[in-house]
XYZ file of C-alpha atoms in Angstrom:
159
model
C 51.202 -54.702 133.938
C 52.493 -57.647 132.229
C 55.047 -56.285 130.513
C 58.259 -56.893 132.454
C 60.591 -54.192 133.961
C 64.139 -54.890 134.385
C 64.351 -51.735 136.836
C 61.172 -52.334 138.457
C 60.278 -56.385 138.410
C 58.132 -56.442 141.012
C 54.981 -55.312 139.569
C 55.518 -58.233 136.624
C 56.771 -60.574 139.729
C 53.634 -59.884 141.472
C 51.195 -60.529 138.553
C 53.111 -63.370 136.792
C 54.886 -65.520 139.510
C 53.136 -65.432 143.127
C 51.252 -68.298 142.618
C 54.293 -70.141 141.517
C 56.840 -68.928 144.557
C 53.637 -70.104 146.692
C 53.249 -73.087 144.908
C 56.601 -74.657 145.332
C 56.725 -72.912 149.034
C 53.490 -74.716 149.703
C 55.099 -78.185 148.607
C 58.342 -77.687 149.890
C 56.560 -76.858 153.763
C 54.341 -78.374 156.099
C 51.941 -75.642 156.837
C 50.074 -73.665 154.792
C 50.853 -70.239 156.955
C 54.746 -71.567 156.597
C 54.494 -71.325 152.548
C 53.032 -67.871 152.918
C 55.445 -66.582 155.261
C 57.818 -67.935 152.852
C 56.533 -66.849 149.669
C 55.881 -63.006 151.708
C 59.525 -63.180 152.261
C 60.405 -63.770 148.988
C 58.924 -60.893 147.744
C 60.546 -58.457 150.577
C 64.062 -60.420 149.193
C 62.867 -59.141 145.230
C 62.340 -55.561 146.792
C 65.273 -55.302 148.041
C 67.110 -56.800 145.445
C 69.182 -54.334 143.815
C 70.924 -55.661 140.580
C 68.784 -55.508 137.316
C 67.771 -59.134 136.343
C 68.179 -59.615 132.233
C 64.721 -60.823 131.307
C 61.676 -62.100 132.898
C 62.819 -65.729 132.789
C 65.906 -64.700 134.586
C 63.909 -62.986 137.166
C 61.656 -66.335 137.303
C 64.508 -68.380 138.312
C 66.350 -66.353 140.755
C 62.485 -66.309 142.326
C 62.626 -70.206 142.559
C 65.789 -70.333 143.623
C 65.169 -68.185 146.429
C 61.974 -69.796 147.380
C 63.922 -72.849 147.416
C 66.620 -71.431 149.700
C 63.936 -70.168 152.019
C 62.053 -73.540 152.190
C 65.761 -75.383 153.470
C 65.764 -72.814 155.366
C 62.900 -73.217 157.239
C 62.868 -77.103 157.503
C 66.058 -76.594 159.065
C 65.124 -74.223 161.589
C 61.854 -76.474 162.701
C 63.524 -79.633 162.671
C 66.505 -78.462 165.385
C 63.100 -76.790 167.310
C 61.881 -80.043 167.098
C 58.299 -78.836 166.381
C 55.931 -81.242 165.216
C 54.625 -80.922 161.964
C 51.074 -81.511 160.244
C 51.045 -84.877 158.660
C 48.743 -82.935 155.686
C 48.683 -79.764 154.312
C 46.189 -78.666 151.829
C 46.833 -78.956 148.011
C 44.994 -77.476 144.904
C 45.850 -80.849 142.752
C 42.977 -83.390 143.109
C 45.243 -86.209 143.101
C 46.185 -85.803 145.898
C 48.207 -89.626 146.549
C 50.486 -88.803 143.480
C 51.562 -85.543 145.601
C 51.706 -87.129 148.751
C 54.335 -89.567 147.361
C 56.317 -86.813 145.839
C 56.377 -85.277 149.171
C 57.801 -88.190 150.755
C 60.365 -87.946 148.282
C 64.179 -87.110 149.606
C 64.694 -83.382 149.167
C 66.678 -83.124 145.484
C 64.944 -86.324 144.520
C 61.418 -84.003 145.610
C 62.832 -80.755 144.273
C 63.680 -82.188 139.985
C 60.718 -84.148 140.168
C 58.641 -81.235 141.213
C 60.170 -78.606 139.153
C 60.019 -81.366 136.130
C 56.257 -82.001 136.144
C 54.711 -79.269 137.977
C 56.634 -76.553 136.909
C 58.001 -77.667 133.122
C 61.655 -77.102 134.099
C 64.136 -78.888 131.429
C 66.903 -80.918 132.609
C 69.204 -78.292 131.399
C 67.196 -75.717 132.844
C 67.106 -77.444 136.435
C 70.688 -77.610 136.151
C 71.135 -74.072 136.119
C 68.917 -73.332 138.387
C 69.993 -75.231 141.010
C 73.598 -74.792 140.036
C 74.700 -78.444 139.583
C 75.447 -80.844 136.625
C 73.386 -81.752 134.092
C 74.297 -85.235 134.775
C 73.663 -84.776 138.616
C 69.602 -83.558 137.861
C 69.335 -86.567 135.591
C 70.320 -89.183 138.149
C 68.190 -87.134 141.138
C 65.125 -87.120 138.128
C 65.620 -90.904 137.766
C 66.030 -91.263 141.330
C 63.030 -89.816 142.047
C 60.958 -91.508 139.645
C 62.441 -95.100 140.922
C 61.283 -94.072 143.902
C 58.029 -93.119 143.056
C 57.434 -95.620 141.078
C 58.320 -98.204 144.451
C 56.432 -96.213 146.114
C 53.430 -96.126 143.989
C 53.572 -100.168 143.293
C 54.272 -101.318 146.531
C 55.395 -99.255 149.553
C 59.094 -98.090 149.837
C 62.343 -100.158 150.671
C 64.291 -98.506 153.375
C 67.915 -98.141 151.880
C-alpha cells in the first residue's frame, strides 16, 4: 500500500502522511481534539479532491498546504469567538522548552522554522509551498531563529 496512486492517493496519503498533517495541525493549534478535527478534515478535502496530483511529493505538499490553510483557519475563527485557549497542549518531542518557544513564534516566523527543522523542507521548497519568494522564507527563517535565539538567551523584546 505504499506504492502511490495518482488516481487513488488516499490509500498512500493515509499510510505515508497522517502523522505528518497531524503533526503540523497539532503545532499549529491549541488543542489536541482541534489538530484532529483538522487533520480529519484534511483528509475529507483529499477525498474530494478531484484533479490527479503528479507524484507523491506533490501530493505531500498540497497536504501541508492545506493543513496549513485549515490551521489559519481555525485560529481565526476562535480568536473572533474569543474562546480561551489551553496554555499547553501535549507534544511527542521531549524537549519540550525548544517547542514551546517555537510556538510563541509569530505565525510565518513559526510556520519556516517548523517546516525547516521538523519537517526537512528546503528554502526553495518552502517557497513553493507556501507560494512566496525565496528571499521572503529566508528573512521569515532568519527571523525566526533571531527570535528564538532572544528568546532562548534571555526572554523576548517586545517590538
Amino acid at each position: 500500500m505504499d506504492s502511490f496512486n495518482p488516481g487513488n492517493p488516499f490509500p498512500y496519503a493515509y499510510e505515508n502522511l497522517l502523522d505528518t498533517v497531524l503533526r503540523i495541525a497539532r503545532h499549529h493549534v491549541e488543542g489536541p481534539s482541534d489538530a484532529e478535527d483538522i487533520t480529519q478534515d484534511v483528509f475529507v478535502t483529499l477525498l474530494e479532491h478531484r484533479r490527479p496530483f503528479a507524484s507523491a511529493e506533490h501530493l505531500k505538499a498540497w497536504m501541508i498546504r492545506v493543513t496549513l490553510n485549515r490551521c489559519r483557519n481555525h485560529n481565526r475563527s476562535a480568536s473572533r469567538r474569543n474562546v480561551p485557549l489551553p496554555d499547553q497542549i501535549p507534544v511527542d518531542p521531549p524537549d519540550r522548552s525548544v517547542l514551546q518557544a517555537v510556538r510563541s513564534l509569530p505565525a510565518p516566523y513559526r510556520t519556516v522554522i517548523y517546516l525547516h527543522y521538523f519537517e526537512g523542507y528546503s528554502t526553495r521548497e518552502m517557497a513553493g509551498l507556501l507560494r512566496r519568494k525565496q528571499n521572503t522564507v529566508l528573512t521569515w527563517l532568519k527571523r525566526g531563529r533571531d527570535h528564538l535565539r532572544q528568546h532562548m538567551i534571555g526572554g523576548f523584546d517586545d517590538e
